[in-house]
Amino acid sequence: MEYQDEDHLCFTMEEFALATENVSSRQRMSRKRNYDDDTRVYKSKNLEIERRRREKLSTRLLMLRSINPIITNMNRGTIIVDAITYIEKLQHEVQRLSQELHQLEATSEKTAEAKVDEIDAVEDMKHWGIQAEVRVAQIDENKLWVKIIIEKKRGRFSKLMEALNNFGIELIDTNFTTTKGAFLITSCIQVKDGERLEIHQSKSLLQEIINDISSKSE
Amino acid sequence: MMRRRHEGEADEGDFSTLQEPDQYSENLRSSWIRRKSKDTEVDVRIVDNEVTIKLVQRKKIDCLVHVSHLLDQLNLDLQHVAGGHIGDFCSYLFNTKICEGSSLYASAIAHKLIQVMDTSFAAASLA
């Protein structure tokens, strides 16, 4: 009986030894990944990540330094300071150039007037057989349809609009186009106060306005 | 492009392809902006040297007078105008050309138009 117990005890001890050996070997296997094969030195994952982060940072700082033409020192701090000063310089440059652009816009408006090529409208109209005319037709008691053909010259349309406005004539719907050296204006007109419009009166008034504009521009 | 085969037509030439038009060698200058104020809405589009302006405004002032004056100031050669009164609003479309030697931007035109319309609107309401 004693022998049997001893055998049993021995068996259990052997089993225990085997089990512990398996565990330790498993641990060794899992740790093997962090060992370098040649040197058998343990590697920390955190150190690897930190090294990679530092490398990234240094390469990016070098990139920043390569872009920046103003370099005083190779320190990390000075690289950043130089970059800041360069950006500020560029911002000032942008402001200066935008101001210059605004000034150029203002001056170009004045100088462009001299460069404008005025078409000899009268010759063009004669060539195409277009004649200056004013036609008026009644639509309603206080509404007229108007067709005006005049020579194409700068500022004439604005002068015509101003004159009509001064006489209290309102353009309800307007169609204005330029063709072959002439302005063609077709519109419905009415008096702002809602007064009755006479065809002949309106026609003579429009003719007067156009003649006045033509004489002033010449 | 594919065209249908007519009856009695030969097998050859069933498909005819349309050639692509030549691409523009030069880049066209273009800009677009839309500005809005209380009573005015302006839409300005510039393609090369052509400026298209769409103006919608409350019908209280004769906007044609003010706009035509401004276009003269900006050295814009007026080509076409279409529009009129629609209900309580007046809507106009202006086609203009930028004169040689003048440099204009959509934002500048829109800003000035809004400014002119608003000032004249304020003057009209005071009167």
Coordinates of C-alpha atoms in Angstrom, one line a residue:
Chain A
M1 CA 0.0 0.0 0.0
E2 CA 2.8 2.3 0.9
Y3 CA 4.5 1.7 -2.4
Q4 CA 1.4 2.4 -4.2
D5 CA 1.0 5.7 -2.5
E6 CA 4.6 6.6 -3.2
D7 CA 4.2 5.8 -6.8
H8 CA 1.1 7.9 -7.0
L9 CA 3.0 10.7 -5.3
C10 CA 5.9 10.4 -7.7
F11 CA 3.5 10.5 -10.6
T12 CA 1.8 13.6 -9.4
M13 CA 5.1 15.3 -8.9
E14 CA 6.2 14.4 -12.4
E15 CA 3.0 15.8 -13.8
F16 CA 3.4 19.0 -11.8
A17 CA 7.0 19.4 -13.1
L18 CA 5.8 18.9 -16.7
A19 CA 3.0 21.3 -16.3
T20 CA 5.2 24.1 -14.9
E21 CA 7.7 23.4 -17.7
N22 CA 4.9 23.9 -20.3
V23 CA 3.9 27.2 -18.7
S24 CA 7.4 28.5 -18.6
S25 CA 8.0 27.5 -22.2
R26 CA 4.8 29.2 -23.3
Q27 CA 6.0 32.4 -21.5
R28 CA 9.3 32.1 -23.2
M29 CA 7.6 31.8 -26.6
S30 CA 5.5 34.8 -26.0
R31 CA 8.5 36.9 -24.9
K32 CA 10.6 35.7 -27.7
R33 CA 9.1 38.4 -30.0
N34 CA 10.6 41.1 -27.9
Y35 CA 14.1 39.7 -28.0
D36 CA 16.6 40.5 -30.7
D37 CA 18.0 37.2 -32.2
D38 CA 21.6 38.2 -32.2
T39 CA 22.1 40.1 -28.9
R40 CA 19.2 38.6 -26.9
V41 CA 18.3 42.0 -25.5
Y42 CA 14.8 42.8 -24.4
K43 CA 13.0 45.5 -26.5
S44 CA 10.3 47.9 -25.1
K45 CA 7.4 48.7 -27.3
N46 CA 7.1 52.2 -25.8
L47 CA 10.7 53.0 -26.6
E48 CA 10.1 52.0 -30.2
I49 CA 7.0 54.2 -30.5
E50 CA 8.9 57.1 -28.9
R51 CA 11.8 56.7 -31.2
R52 CA 9.5 56.7 -34.3
R53 CA 7.7 59.8 -32.9
R54 CA 11.0 61.6 -32.5
E55 CA 12.1 60.7 -36.0
K56 CA 8.9 62.0 -37.5
L57 CA 9.2 65.2 -35.5
S58 CA 12.8 65.7 -36.6
T59 CA 12.1 65.0 -40.3
R60 CA 9.2 67.5 -40.2
L61 CA 11.3 70.1 -38.6
L62 CA 13.9 69.6 -41.3
M63 CA 11.2 70.0 -43.9
L64 CA 10.1 73.2 -42.3
R65 CA 13.7 74.4 -42.3
S66 CA 14.2 73.5 -45.9
I67 CA 11.1 75.6 -46.9
N68 CA 12.2 78.6 -44.8
P69 CA 14.8 80.8 -46.5
I70 CA 15.6 82.6 -43.2
I71 CA 17.8 80.3 -41.0
T72 CA 19.6 81.5 -38.0
N73 CA 20.4 78.3 -36.1
M74 CA 19.8 74.5 -36.3
N75 CA 18.1 74.2 -32.9
R76 CA 14.5 73.1 -32.9
G77 CA 13.4 76.2 -31.1
T78 CA 15.1 78.6 -33.6
I79 CA 13.7 76.6 -36.6
I80 CA 10.2 77.3 -35.3
V81 CA 10.9 80.9 -34.4
D82 CA 12.4 81.4 -37.9
A83 CA 9.2 79.9 -39.4
I84 CA 7.0 82.2 -37.5
T85 CA 9.0 85.3 -38.6
Y86 CA 8.9 84.1 -42.2
I87 CA 5.1 83.6 -42.1
E88 CA 4.6 87.0 -40.5
K89 CA 6.8 88.5 -43.3
L90 CA 4.6 86.8 -45.9
Q91 CA 1.4 88.1 -44.3
H92 CA 2.8 91.6 -44.5
E93 CA 3.6 91.1 -48.2
V94 CA 0.1 89.9 -48.9
Q95 CA -1.4 93.0 -47.3
R96 CA 1.0 95.3 -49.2
L97 CA 0.2 93.6 -52.5
S98 CA -3.6 93.7 -51.9
Q99 CA -3.3 97.5 -51.2
E100 CA -1.4 97.9 -54.4
L101 CA -4.0 96.0 -56.3
H102 CA -6.8 98.2 -55.0
Q103 CA -4.8 101.3 -56.0
L104 CA -4.3 99.9 -59.5
E105 CA -8.0 99.2 -59.8
A106 CA -8.8 102.8 -58.8
T107 CA -6.3 104.3 -61.3
S108 CA -7.1 101.9 -64.2
E109 CA -10.7 103.2 -64.2
K110 CA -9.4 106.6 -65.0
T111 CA -6.7 105.6 -67.5
A112 CA -9.0 103.1 -69.4
E113 CA -11.1 106.0 -70.6
A114 CA -8.3 107.2 -72.9
K115 CA -7.8 103.7 -74.3
V116 CA -11.5 103.1 -75.2
D117 CA -11.9 102.8 -79.0
E118 CA -14.9 104.8 -80.0
I119 CA -16.6 103.2 -83.0
D120 CA -17.6 105.7 -85.7
A121 CA -21.3 104.9 -85.1
V122 CA -22.6 107.2 -87.8
E123 CA -20.5 105.6 -90.6
D124 CA -21.5 102.1 -89.3
M125 CA -25.2 103.0 -89.3
K126 CA -25.0 104.5 -92.8
H127 CA -23.1 101.4 -94.1
W128 CA -25.9 99.1 -92.8
G129 CA -28.7 101.5 -93.8
I130 CA -29.9 102.1 -90.2
Q131 CA -31.5 105.5 -89.5
A132 CA -32.0 107.1 -86.1
E133 CA -35.7 107.1 -85.3
V134 CA -38.3 107.4 -82.6
R135 CA -41.6 105.4 -82.8
V136 CA -44.4 105.6 -80.3
A137 CA -47.6 103.5 -80.1
Q138 CA -50.5 103.7 -77.6
I139 CA -51.1 100.7 -75.4
D140 CA -53.3 102.1 -72.7
E141 CA -54.5 105.5 -71.5
N142 CA -51.3 106.1 -69.6
K143 CA -49.1 103.5 -71.2
L144 CA -47.0 103.9 -74.4
W145 CA -44.8 101.5 -76.4
V146 CA -41.6 103.2 -77.5
K147 CA -38.9 102.3 -80.0
I148 CA -35.8 104.4 -80.2
I149 CA -32.8 104.0 -82.5
I150 CA -29.8 106.2 -81.8
E151 CA -26.0 106.2 -82.6
K152 CA -23.9 104.0 -80.3
K153 CA -21.8 106.2 -78.2
R154 CA -20.6 105.8 -74.6
G155 CA -22.8 107.3 -71.9
R156 CA -25.8 107.9 -74.1
F157 CA -28.0 105.3 -72.5
S158 CA -27.4 106.7 -69.0
K159 CA -28.1 110.2 -70.3
L160 CA -31.3 109.1 -71.9
M161 CA -32.4 107.3 -68.7
E162 CA -31.6 110.4 -66.7
A163 CA -33.5 112.7 -69.0
L164 CA -36.6 110.4 -68.9
N165 CA -36.4 110.2 -65.1
N166 CA -36.3 114.0 -64.9
F167 CA -39.4 114.2 -67.0
G168 CA -41.1 111.7 -64.7
I169 CA -41.3 109.0 -67.3
E170 CA -41.0 105.5 -66.0
L171 CA -39.8 102.5 -68.0
I172 CA -42.0 99.5 -67.1
D173 CA -40.2 96.9 -69.2
T174 CA -37.1 97.6 -71.2
N175 CA -35.2 95.9 -73.9
F176 CA -32.0 97.5 -75.0
T177 CA -29.5 96.1 -77.5
T178 CA -26.5 97.3 -79.5
T179 CA -26.1 96.4 -83.2
K180 CA -24.2 97.7 -86.1
G181 CA -23.2 101.0 -84.5
A182 CA -26.6 101.7 -83.1
F183 CA -28.6 101.5 -79.9
L184 CA -32.0 99.9 -80.2
I185 CA -34.3 100.6 -77.3
T186 CA -37.8 99.2 -77.0
S187 CA -39.8 99.8 -73.9
C188 CA -43.2 100.4 -72.3
I189 CA -43.4 103.8 -70.7
Q190 CA -45.7 105.6 -68.3
V191 CA -45.7 108.8 -66.3
K192 CA -45.0 108.2 -62.6
D193 CA -48.0 110.2 -61.5
G194 CA -50.3 108.1 -63.7
E195 CA -51.1 111.0 -66.1
R196 CA -52.5 110.4 -69.6
L197 CA -49.9 110.3 -72.3
E198 CA -50.4 111.7 -75.8
I199 CA -48.6 110.0 -78.6
H200 CA -47.6 113.2 -80.5
Q201 CA -46.5 115.0 -77.3
S202 CA -44.5 112.0 -76.1
K203 CA -42.8 111.5 -79.5
S204 CA -41.8 115.2 -79.8
L205 CA -40.5 115.1 -76.2
L206 CA -38.4 112.0 -76.9
Q207 CA -37.1 113.5 -80.1
E208 CA -36.1 116.6 -78.2
I209 CA -34.3 114.6 -75.5
I210 CA -32.4 112.6 -78.1
N211 CA -31.4 115.7 -80.1
D212 CA -30.2 117.3 -76.9
I213 CA -28.1 114.2 -75.9
S214 CA -26.6 114.0 -79.4
S215 CA -25.7 117.7 -79.5
K216 CA -24.1 117.5 -76.0
S217 CA -22.0 114.4 -76.8
E218 CA -20.7 116.0 -80.0
Chain B
M1 CA -22.8 59.3 -81.2
M2 CA -24.9 56.4 -82.5
R3 CA -27.3 56.7 -85.3
R4 CA -30.0 54.2 -86.3
R5 CA -29.5 52.1 -89.3
H6 CA -32.2 52.7 -91.9
E7 CA -33.6 49.8 -93.9
G8 CA -31.6 48.9 -96.9
E9 CA -28.5 50.7 -95.5
A10 CA -25.2 48.9 -95.9
D11 CA -23.4 47.4 -92.8
E12 CA -20.6 49.8 -93.2
G13 CA -20.8 53.0 -91.3
D14 CA -23.4 52.0 -88.8
F15 CA -21.7 54.1 -86.2
S16 CA -20.6 57.6 -86.7
T17 CA -18.6 59.4 -84.0
L18 CA -18.7 63.1 -83.5
Q19 CA -15.2 64.6 -83.0
E20 CA -14.6 66.5 -79.9
P21 CA -14.3 70.2 -80.4
D22 CA -10.8 71.6 -80.0
Q23 CA -10.1 72.5 -76.4
Y24 CA -9.3 76.1 -75.7
S25 CA -5.6 76.7 -75.7
E26 CA -5.9 79.8 -73.5
N27 CA -7.4 79.8 -70.0
L28 CA -10.5 82.0 -69.8
R29 CA -10.6 84.4 -66.9
S30 CA -13.8 83.9 -65.0
S31 CA -15.3 85.0 -61.7
W32 CA -18.7 84.9 -60.2
I33 CA -20.3 86.4 -57.1
R34 CA -23.7 86.9 -55.5
R35 CA -24.4 89.7 -53.1
K36 CA -27.5 90.5 -51.1
S37 CA -28.6 93.5 -49.1
K38 CA -31.9 94.3 -47.5
D39 CA -33.6 95.5 -50.7
T40 CA -31.1 94.5 -53.5
E41 CA -29.8 91.3 -54.9
V42 CA -26.9 91.3 -57.3
D43 CA -25.4 88.5 -59.3
V44 CA -22.2 89.2 -61.3
R45 CA -20.5 86.8 -63.6
I46 CA -17.3 87.6 -65.6
V47 CA -16.1 85.3 -68.4
D48 CA -13.1 86.7 -70.3
N49 CA -14.1 90.3 -71.0
E50 CA -17.8 89.9 -70.8
V51 CA -19.7 90.8 -67.6
T52 CA -23.3 89.7 -67.0
I53 CA -25.1 91.4 -64.1
K54 CA -28.4 90.3 -62.8
L55 CA -30.1 92.8 -60.5
V56 CA -33.3 92.3 -58.5
Q57 CA -34.6 95.2 -56.4
R58 CA -37.6 96.6 -54.6
K59 CA -39.5 98.9 -57.0
K60 CA -39.1 102.3 -55.2
I61 CA -36.4 103.9 -57.4
D62 CA -35.6 103.9 -61.1
C63 CA -32.6 101.7 -60.8
L64 CA -31.8 101.9 -64.6
V65 CA -30.6 105.5 -64.1
H66 CA -28.2 104.6 -61.2
V67 CA -26.9 101.4 -62.8
S68 CA -26.2 102.9 -66.2
H69 CA -24.3 105.7 -64.5
L70 CA -22.3 103.2 -62.5
L71 CA -21.5 101.1 -65.6
D72 CA -20.1 104.3 -67.3
Q73 CA -17.9 104.9 -64.2
L74 CA -16.6 101.4 -64.3
N75 CA -15.9 101.6 -68.0
L76 CA -18.2 98.8 -68.8
D77 CA -19.5 99.0 -72.4
L78 CA -23.2 98.2 -72.3
Q79 CA -24.3 95.6 -74.9
H80 CA -27.7 94.5 -73.8
V81 CA -30.3 95.2 -71.2
A82 CA -33.5 93.3 -70.6
G83 CA -36.0 93.5 -67.7
G84 CA -38.7 95.5 -66.0
H85 CA -41.2 95.6 -63.2
I86 CA -42.4 92.3 -61.8
G87 CA -44.9 92.9 -59.0
D88 CA -43.2 94.8 -56.1
F89 CA -39.8 94.2 -57.6
C90 CA -37.8 95.3 -60.7
S91 CA -35.5 92.7 -62.3
Y92 CA -32.9 93.5 -64.9
L93 CA -30.2 91.6 -66.8
F94 CA -27.2 93.6 -68.1
N95 CA -24.7 92.3 -70.6
T96 CA -21.6 94.4 -70.7
K97 CA -18.0 94.3 -71.9
I98 CA -14.9 95.3 -70.0
C99 CA -13.1 98.0 -72.0
E100 CA -9.4 97.5 -72.9
G101 CA -7.0 98.5 -70.2
S102 CA -9.5 98.2 -67.4
S103 CA -9.2 95.5 -64.8
L104 CA -12.4 94.6 -62.9
Y105 CA -13.4 91.9 -60.5
A106 CA -16.9 90.5 -59.8
S107 CA -16.6 91.4 -56.1
A108 CA -15.8 95.0 -56.9
I109 CA -18.7 95.4 -59.3
A110 CA -21.2 93.7 -56.9
H111 CA -20.0 95.8 -54.0
K112 CA -20.3 99.1 -55.9
L113 CA -23.8 98.1 -57.3
I114 CA -25.1 97.3 -53.8
Q115 CA -23.6 100.5 -52.4
V116 CA -25.1 102.7 -55.2
M117 CA -28.5 101.0 -54.9
D118 CA -28.6 101.2 -51.1
T119 CA -27.6 104.9 -51.0
S120 CA -30.1 105.9 -53.7
F121 CA -32.8 103.8 -51.9
A122 CA -32.1 105.6 -48.7
A123 CA -32.2 109.0 -50.4
A124 CA -35.6 108.1 -52.1
S125 CA -37.1 106.9 -48.8
L126 CA -36.0 110.1 -47.1
A127 CA -37.6 112.2 -49.8

